[in-house]
CSV table of C-alpha atoms and ligand atoms in Angstrom, one decimal:
chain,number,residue,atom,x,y,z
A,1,UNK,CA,27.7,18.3,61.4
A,2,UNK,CA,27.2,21.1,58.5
A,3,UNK,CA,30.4,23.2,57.4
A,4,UNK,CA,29.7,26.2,56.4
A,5,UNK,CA,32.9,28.6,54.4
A,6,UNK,CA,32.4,31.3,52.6
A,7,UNK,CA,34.9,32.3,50.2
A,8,UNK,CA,35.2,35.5,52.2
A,9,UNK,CA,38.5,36.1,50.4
A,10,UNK,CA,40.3,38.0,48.1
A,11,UNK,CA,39.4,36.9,44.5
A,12,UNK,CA,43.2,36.2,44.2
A,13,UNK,CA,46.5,36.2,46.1
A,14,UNK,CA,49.8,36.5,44.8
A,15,UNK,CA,52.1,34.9,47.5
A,16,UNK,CA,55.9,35.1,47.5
A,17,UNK,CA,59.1,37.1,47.3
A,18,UNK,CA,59.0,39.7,44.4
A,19,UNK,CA,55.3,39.2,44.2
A,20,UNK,CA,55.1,43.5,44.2
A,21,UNK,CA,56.2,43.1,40.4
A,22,UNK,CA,52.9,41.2,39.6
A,23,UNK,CA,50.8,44.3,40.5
A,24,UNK,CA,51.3,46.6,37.6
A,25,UNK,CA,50.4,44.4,35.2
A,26,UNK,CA,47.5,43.3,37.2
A,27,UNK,CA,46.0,46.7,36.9
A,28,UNK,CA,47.0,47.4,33.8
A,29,UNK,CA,44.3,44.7,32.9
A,30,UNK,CA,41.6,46.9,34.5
A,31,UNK,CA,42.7,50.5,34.7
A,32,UNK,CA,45.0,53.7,33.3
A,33,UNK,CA,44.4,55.9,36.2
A,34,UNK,CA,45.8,54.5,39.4
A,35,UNK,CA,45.3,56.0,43.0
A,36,UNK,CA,47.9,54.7,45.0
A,37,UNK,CA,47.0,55.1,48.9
A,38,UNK,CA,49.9,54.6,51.4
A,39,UNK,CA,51.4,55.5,54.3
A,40,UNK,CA,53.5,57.7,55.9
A,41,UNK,CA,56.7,56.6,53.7
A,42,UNK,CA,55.3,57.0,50.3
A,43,UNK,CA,58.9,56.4,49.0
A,44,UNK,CA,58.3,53.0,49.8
A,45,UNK,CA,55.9,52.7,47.0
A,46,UNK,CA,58.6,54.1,44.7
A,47,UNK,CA,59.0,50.8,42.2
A,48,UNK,CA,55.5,50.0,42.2
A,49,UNK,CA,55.2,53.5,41.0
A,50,UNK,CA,57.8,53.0,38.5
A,51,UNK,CA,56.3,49.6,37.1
A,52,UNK,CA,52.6,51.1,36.7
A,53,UNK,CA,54.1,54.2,34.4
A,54,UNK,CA,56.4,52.1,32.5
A,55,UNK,CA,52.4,50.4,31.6
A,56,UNK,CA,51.2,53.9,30.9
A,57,UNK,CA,49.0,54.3,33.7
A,58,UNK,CA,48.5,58.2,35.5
A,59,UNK,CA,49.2,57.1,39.4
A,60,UNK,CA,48.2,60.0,41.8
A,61,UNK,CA,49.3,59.5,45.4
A,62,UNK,CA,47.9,59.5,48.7
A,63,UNK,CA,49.1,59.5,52.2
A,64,UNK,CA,47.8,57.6,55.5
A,65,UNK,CA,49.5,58.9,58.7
A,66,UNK,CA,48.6,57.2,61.2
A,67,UNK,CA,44.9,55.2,61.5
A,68,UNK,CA,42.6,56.1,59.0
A,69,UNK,CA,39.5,58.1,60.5
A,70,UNK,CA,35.9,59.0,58.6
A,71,UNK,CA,37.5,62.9,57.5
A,72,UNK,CA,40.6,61.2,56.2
A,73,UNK,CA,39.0,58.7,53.9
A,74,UNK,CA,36.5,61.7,52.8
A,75,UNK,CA,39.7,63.8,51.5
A,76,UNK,CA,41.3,61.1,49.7
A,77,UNK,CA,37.6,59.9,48.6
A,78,UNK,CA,37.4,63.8,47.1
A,79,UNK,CA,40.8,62.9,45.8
A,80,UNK,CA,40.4,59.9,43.8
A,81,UNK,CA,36.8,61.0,41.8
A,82,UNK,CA,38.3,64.5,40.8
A,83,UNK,CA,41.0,62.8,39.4
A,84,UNK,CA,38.3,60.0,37.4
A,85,UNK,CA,40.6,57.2,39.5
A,86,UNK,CA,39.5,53.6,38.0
A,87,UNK,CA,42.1,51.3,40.1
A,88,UNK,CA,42.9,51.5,43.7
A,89,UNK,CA,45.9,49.9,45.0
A,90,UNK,CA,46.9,50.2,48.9
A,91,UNK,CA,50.4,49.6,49.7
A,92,UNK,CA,51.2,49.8,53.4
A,93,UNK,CA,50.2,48.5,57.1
A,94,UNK,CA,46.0,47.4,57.6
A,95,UNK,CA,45.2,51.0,58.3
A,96,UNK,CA,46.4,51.9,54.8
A,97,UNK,CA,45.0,48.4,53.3
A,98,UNK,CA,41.8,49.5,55.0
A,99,UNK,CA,41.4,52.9,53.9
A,100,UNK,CA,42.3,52.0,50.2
A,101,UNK,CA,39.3,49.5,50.7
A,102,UNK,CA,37.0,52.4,51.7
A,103,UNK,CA,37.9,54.5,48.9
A,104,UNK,CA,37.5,52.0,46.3
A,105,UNK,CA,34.3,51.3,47.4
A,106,UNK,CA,33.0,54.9,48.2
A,107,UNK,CA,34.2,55.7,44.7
A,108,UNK,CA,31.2,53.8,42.8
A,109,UNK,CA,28.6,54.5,45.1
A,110,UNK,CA,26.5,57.3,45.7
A,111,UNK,CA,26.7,59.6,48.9
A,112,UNK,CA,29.2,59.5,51.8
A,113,UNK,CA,30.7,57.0,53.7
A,114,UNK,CA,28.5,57.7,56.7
A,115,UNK,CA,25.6,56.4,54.9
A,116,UNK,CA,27.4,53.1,55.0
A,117,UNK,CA,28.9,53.0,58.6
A,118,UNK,CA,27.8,50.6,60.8
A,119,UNK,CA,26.6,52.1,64.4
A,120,UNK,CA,27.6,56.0,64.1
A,121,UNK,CA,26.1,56.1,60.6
A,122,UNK,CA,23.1,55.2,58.5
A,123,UNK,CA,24.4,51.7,58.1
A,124,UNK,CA,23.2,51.3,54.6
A,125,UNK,CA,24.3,48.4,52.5
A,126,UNK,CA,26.8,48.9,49.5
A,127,UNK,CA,24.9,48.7,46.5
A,128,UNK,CA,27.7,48.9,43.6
A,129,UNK,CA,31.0,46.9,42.9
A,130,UNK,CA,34.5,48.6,44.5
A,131,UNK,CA,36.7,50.1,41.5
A,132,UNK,CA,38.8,47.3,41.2
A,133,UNK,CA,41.4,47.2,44.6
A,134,UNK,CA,45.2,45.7,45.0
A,135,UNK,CA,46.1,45.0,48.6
A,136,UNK,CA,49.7,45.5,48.9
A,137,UNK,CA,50.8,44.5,52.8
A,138,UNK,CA,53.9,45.5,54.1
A,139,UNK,CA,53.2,44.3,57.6
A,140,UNK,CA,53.3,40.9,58.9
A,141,UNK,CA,49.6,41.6,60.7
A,142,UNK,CA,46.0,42.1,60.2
A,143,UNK,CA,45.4,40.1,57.2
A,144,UNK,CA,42.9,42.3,56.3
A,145,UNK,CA,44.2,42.1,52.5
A,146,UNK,CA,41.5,39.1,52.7
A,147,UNK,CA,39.0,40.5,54.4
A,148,UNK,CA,35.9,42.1,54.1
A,149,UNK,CA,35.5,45.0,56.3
A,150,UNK,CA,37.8,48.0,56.7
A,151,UNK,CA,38.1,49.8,60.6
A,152,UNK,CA,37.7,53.7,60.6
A,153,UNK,CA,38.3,56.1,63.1
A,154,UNK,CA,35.5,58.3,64.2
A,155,UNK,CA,37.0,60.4,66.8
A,156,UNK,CA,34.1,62.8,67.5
A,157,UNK,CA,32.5,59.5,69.1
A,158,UNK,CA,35.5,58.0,70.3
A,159,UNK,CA,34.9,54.4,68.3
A,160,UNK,CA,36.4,52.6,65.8
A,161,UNK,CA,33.5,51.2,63.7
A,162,UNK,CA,33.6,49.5,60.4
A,163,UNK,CA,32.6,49.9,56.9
A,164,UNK,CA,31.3,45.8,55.9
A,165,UNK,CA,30.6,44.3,52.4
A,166,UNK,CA,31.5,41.6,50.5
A,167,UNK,CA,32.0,43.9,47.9
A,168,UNK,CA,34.8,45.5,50.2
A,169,UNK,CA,36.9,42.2,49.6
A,170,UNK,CA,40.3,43.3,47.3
A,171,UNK,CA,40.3,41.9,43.6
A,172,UNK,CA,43.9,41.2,44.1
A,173,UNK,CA,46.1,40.7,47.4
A,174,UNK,CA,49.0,40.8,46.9
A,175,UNK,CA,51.5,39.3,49.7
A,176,UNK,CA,55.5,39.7,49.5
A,177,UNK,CA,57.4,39.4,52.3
A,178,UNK,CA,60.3,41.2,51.3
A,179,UNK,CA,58.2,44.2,51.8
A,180,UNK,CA,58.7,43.8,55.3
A,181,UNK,CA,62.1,43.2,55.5
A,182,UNK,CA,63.6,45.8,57.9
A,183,UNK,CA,60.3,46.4,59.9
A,184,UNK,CA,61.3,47.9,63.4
A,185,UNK,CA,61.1,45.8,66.2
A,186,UNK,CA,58.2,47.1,67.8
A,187,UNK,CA,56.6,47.2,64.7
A,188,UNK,CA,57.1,43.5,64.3
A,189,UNK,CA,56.3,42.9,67.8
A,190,UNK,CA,52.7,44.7,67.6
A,191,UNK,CA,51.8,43.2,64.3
A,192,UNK,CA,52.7,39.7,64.7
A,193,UNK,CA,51.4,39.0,68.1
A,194,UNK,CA,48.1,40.9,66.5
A,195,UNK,CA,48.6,37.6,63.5
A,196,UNK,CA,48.7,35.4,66.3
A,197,UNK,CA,46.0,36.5,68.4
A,198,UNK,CA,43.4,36.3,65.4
A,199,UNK,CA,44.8,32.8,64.9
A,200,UNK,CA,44.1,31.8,68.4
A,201,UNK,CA,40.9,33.3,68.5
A,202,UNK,CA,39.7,31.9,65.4
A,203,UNK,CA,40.9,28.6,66.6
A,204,UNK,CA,39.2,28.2,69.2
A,205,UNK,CA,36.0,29.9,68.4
A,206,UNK,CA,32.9,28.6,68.7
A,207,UNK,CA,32.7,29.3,64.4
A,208,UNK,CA,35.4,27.3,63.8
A,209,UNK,CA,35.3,24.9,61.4
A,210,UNK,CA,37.8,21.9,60.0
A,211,UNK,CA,38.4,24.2,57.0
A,212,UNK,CA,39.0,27.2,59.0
A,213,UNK,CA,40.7,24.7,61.4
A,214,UNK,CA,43.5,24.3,58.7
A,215,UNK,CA,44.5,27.6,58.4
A,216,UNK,CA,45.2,27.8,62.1
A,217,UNK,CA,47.2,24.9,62.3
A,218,UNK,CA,49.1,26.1,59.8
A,219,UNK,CA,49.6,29.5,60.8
A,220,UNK,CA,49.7,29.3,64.9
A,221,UNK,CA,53.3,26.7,64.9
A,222,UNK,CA,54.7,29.7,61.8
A,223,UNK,CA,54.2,32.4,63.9
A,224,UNK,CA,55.3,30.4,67.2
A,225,UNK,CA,58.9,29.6,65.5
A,226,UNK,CA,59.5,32.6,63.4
A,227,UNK,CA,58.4,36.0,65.1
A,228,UNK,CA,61.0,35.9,68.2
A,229,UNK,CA,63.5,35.6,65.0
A,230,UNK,CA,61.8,38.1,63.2
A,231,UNK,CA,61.7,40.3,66.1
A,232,UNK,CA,65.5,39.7,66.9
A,233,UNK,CA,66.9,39.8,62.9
A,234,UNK,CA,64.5,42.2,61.2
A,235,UNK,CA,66.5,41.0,57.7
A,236,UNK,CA,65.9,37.3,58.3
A,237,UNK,CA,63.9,36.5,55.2
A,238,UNK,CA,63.0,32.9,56.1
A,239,UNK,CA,61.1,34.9,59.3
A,240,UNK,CA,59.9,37.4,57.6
A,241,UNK,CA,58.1,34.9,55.0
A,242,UNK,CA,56.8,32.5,57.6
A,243,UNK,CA,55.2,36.1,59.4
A,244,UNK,CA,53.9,37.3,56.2
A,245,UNK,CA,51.8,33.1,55.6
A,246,UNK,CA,50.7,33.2,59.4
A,247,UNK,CA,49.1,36.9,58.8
A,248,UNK,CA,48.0,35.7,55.7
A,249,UNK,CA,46.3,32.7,57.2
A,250,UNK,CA,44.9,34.4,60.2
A,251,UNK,CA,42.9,36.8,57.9
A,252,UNK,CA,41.8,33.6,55.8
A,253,UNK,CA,40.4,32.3,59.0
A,254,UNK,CA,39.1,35.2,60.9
A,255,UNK,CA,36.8,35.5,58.1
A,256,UNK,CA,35.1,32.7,58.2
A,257,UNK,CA,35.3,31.8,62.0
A,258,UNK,CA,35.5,35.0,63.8
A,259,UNK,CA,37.3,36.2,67.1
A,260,UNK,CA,36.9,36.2,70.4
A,261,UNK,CA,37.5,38.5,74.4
A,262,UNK,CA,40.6,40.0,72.8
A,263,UNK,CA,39.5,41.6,69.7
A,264,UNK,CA,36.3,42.0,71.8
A,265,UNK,CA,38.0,44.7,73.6
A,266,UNK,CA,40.3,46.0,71.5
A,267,UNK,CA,37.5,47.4,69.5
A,268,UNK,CA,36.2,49.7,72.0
A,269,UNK,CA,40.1,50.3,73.2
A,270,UNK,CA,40.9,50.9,70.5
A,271,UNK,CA,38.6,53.9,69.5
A,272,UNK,CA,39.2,55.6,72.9
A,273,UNK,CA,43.4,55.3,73.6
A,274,UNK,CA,46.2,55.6,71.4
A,275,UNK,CA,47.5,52.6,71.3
A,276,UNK,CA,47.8,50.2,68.4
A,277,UNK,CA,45.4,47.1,67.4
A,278,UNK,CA,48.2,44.7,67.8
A,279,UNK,CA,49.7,46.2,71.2
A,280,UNK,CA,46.3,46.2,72.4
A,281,UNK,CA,45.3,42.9,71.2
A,282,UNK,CA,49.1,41.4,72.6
A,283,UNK,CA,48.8,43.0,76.2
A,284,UNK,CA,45.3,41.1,76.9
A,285,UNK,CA,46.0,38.2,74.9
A,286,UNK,CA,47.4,35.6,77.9
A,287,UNK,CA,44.7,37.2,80.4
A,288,UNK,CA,42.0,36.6,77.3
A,289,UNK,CA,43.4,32.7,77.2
A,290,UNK,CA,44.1,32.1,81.1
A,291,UNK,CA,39.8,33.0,82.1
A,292,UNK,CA,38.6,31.5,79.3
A,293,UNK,CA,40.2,28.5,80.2
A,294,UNK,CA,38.8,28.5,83.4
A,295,UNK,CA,35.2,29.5,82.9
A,296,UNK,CA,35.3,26.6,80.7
A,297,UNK,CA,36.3,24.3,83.1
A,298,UNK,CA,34.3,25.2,85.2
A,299,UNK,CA,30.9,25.6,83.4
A,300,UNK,CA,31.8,24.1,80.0
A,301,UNK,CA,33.4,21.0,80.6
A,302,UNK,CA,32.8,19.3,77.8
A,303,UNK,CA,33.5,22.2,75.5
A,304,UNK,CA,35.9,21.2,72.6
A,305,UNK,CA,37.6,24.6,73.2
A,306,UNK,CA,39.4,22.6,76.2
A,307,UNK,CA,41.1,20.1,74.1
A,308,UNK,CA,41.7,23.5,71.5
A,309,UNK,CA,43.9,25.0,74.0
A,310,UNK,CA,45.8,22.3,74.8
A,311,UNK,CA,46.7,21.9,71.3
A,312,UNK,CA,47.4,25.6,70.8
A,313,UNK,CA,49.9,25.1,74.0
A,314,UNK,CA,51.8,22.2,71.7
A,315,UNK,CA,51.7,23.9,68.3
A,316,UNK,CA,53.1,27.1,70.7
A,317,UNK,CA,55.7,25.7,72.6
A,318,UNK,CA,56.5,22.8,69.8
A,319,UNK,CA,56.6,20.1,72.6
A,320,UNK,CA,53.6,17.4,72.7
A,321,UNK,CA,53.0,16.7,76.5
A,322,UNK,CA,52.3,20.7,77.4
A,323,UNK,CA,49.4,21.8,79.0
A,324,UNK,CA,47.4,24.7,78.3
A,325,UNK,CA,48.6,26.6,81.3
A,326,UNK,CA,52.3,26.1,79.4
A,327,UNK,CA,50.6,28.0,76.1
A,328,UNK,CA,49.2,30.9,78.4
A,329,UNK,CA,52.6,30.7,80.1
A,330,UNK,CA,54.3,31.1,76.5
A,331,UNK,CA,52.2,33.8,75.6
A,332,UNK,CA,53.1,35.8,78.8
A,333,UNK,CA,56.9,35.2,77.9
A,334,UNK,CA,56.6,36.1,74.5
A,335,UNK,CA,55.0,39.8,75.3
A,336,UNK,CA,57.6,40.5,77.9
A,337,UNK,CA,60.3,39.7,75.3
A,338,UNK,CA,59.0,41.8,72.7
A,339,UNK,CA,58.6,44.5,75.2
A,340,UNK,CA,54.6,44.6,75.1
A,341,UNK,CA,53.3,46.9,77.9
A,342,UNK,CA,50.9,46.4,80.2
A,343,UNK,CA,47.7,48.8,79.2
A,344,UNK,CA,48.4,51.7,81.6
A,345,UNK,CA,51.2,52.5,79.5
A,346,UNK,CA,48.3,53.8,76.8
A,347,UNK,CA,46.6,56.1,79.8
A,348,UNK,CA,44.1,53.2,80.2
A,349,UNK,CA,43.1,53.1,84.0
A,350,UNK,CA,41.1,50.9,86.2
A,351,UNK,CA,37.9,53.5,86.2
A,352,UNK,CA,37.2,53.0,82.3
A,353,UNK,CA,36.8,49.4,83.2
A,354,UNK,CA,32.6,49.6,83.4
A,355,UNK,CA,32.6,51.6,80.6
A,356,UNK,CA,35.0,49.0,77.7
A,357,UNK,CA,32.9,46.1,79.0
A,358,UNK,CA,29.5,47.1,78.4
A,359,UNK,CA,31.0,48.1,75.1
A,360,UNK,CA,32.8,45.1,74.5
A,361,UNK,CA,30.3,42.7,75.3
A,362,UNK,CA,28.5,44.4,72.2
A,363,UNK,CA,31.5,43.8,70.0
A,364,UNK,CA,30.7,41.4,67.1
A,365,UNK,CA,34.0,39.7,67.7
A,366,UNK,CA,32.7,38.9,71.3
A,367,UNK,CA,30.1,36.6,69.8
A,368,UNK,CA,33.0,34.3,68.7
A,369,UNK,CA,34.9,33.6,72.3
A,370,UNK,CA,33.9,30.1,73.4
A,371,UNK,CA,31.9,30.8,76.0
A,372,UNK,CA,29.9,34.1,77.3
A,373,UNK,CA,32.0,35.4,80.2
A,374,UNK,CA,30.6,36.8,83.2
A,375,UNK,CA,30.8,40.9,83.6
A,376,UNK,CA,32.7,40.0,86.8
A,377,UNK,CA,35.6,37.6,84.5
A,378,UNK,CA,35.6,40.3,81.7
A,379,UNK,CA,36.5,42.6,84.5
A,380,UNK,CA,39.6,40.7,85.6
A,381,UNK,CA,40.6,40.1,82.0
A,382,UNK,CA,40.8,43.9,81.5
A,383,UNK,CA,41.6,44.8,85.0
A,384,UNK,CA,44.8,42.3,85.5
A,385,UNK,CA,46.0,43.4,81.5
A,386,UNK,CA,45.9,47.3,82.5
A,387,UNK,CA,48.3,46.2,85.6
A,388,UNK,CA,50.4,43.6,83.5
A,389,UNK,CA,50.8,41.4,86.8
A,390,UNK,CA,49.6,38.3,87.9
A,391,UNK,CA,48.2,39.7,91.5
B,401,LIG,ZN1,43.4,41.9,65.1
């Protein structure tokens, strides 16, 4: 067997409480004029302000309310070169990380950032390093502070697309957990079970390798003991730190391994409905797990994914004789206790079935599910997590 892992990473990451005081003087080593992209709070960016002029360096600020979309990252783009920006730090949830990725790169090459978009645009290739970019996360979620691609809005199609590039990938993550001390509940909710879904996926992918392997096992028994209690005591640090390595880790192995149904209809979802990634990504999850599981035992018995989801069920529910039907079973109790919705809450009704599944089954995450599902069993994933019941 060949292993194959590309350092798909940030070149660095900085890991730990108090790790925001390591960014000024990081880009003080490659910058005076710092844009600083965040989101809707830019108080919250108030010290790391205050470190970066006590270095000298001009910051010029810039806000992301709610997902970032192909006009927004045009204004801040327009932004950032009239004010000769040569350091980009994001400080904020993945939709900020992500449109502080765009900018950066956007800001050393030529034309727009439809010239570079995947599916709605030209889809040309980034020729020219980023500015140099600091990933600041204050969510426990995407991981996407270690990733390579950023997710923009284009809502005149209706699609989420992505910009991709290895020379998207941030110079510096940066990864405190303090900074998400205090996140509100459902906030915590969407995010974490979004962590843990790109765990499970990447787990059992049919990309998975031992080395992304370890970042699941790591990650997938933090998040199953620490994000009720983060859920329940927003101020528990010991939580909030376990959240912040499980997010951490499911970026680190999403890279590399990919994703599978769930994030294979999220993407369409997610460009069509408002909901958010991680309450999208949370509400199919245990229907994602539960037909996977059975098309596998049924036409892939031999699969490795089988023996996968047993040990996802074990790392889940911390006890070594459960089943997989216990880890779906866990999954199911874990939405309804962080209040997850079923998807009709978002508007999304049975007759925009066809529709997400032709577009789904194009997704690139789709590619990594264990097995290629049948139209009729993506149907019933989507169908039975727009009721939310298990008729
Ligand atoms: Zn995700």
């Amino acid at each position: 067997m060949q292993i194959e892992f590309e350092f798909a990473t940030a070149t660095r990451i900085i890991f730990g409480e108090g790790a925001l005081r390591q960014v000024a003087p990081a880009a003080k080593q490659w910058g005076r004029r710092v844009f600083i992209v965040t989101g809707r709070a830019p108080e919250r960016a108030d010290q790391l302000r205050a470190d970066l002029e006590a270095g000298r360096a001009q910051c010029f600020a810039f806000a992301v309310e709610g997902e970032p979309t192909v006009d927004l990252i045009a204004r801040g783009l327009e932004r950032a070169r009239e004010r000769q920006c040569d350091v980009v730090v994001a400080m904020g949830g993945g939709s900020v990380i992500d449109a502080g990725k765009a900018i950066a790169a956007l800001l050393t090459n030529p034309g727009e950032l439809m010239d570079y978009l995947e599916v709605v645009g030209k889809g040309n290739a980034l020729q020219n390093p980023a500015v140099p970019f600091i990933a600041v996360p204050t969510t426990a979620g995407t991981g996407s502070e270690v990733t390579r691609n950023a997710v923009l809005g284009v809502p005149a199609r209706q699609v989420k697309v992505s910009l991709r590039s290895p020379l998207l990938l941030p110079r510096l993550a940066v990864v405190d957990p303090e900074l998400t001390l205090g996140l509100p509940p459902a906030v915590t909710a969407r995010t974490g079970l979004d962590a843990l879904t790109q765990l499970i996926e990447a787990y059992v992918s049919i990309r998975s390798n031992p080395v992304t392997e370890g970042f699941c096992v790591q990650g997938i028994p933090l998040a199953a003991r620490s994000l009720r209690r983060a859920f329940h005591h927003g101020l528990d640090p010991g939580a909030r730190r376990e959240m912040s390595l499980a997010a951490l880790f499911s970026g680190l192995a999403l890279a590399n391994a990919g994703l599978g149904v769930v994030h294979g209809f999220a993407a369409p979802l997610g460009g069509r409905f408002p909901a958010s990634h991680g309450a999208i990504c949370a509400a199919i999850l245990p229907y994602g797990m539960e037909i996977n599981l059975r098309a596998l035992r049924a036409r892939a018995p031999q699969s490795d994914a089988l023996r996968r989801y047993q040990e996802v069920a074990r790392m889940l529910t911390d006890r070594a004789d459960a089943s997989a039907e216990d880890g779906i079973r866990w999954t199911r109790d874990i939405c309804l206790e962080l209040e997850i919705p079923p998807l009709k809450a978002y508007g999304i009704q049975e007759h925009d079935v066809a529709a997400l599944i032709a577009e789904a089954a194009k997704a690139s995450s789709m590619k990594g599910n264990p097995l290629a599902l049948t139209p009729e069993e993506m149907r019933e994933v989507l169908t039975r997590s727009i009721r939310g019941s298990d008729e």
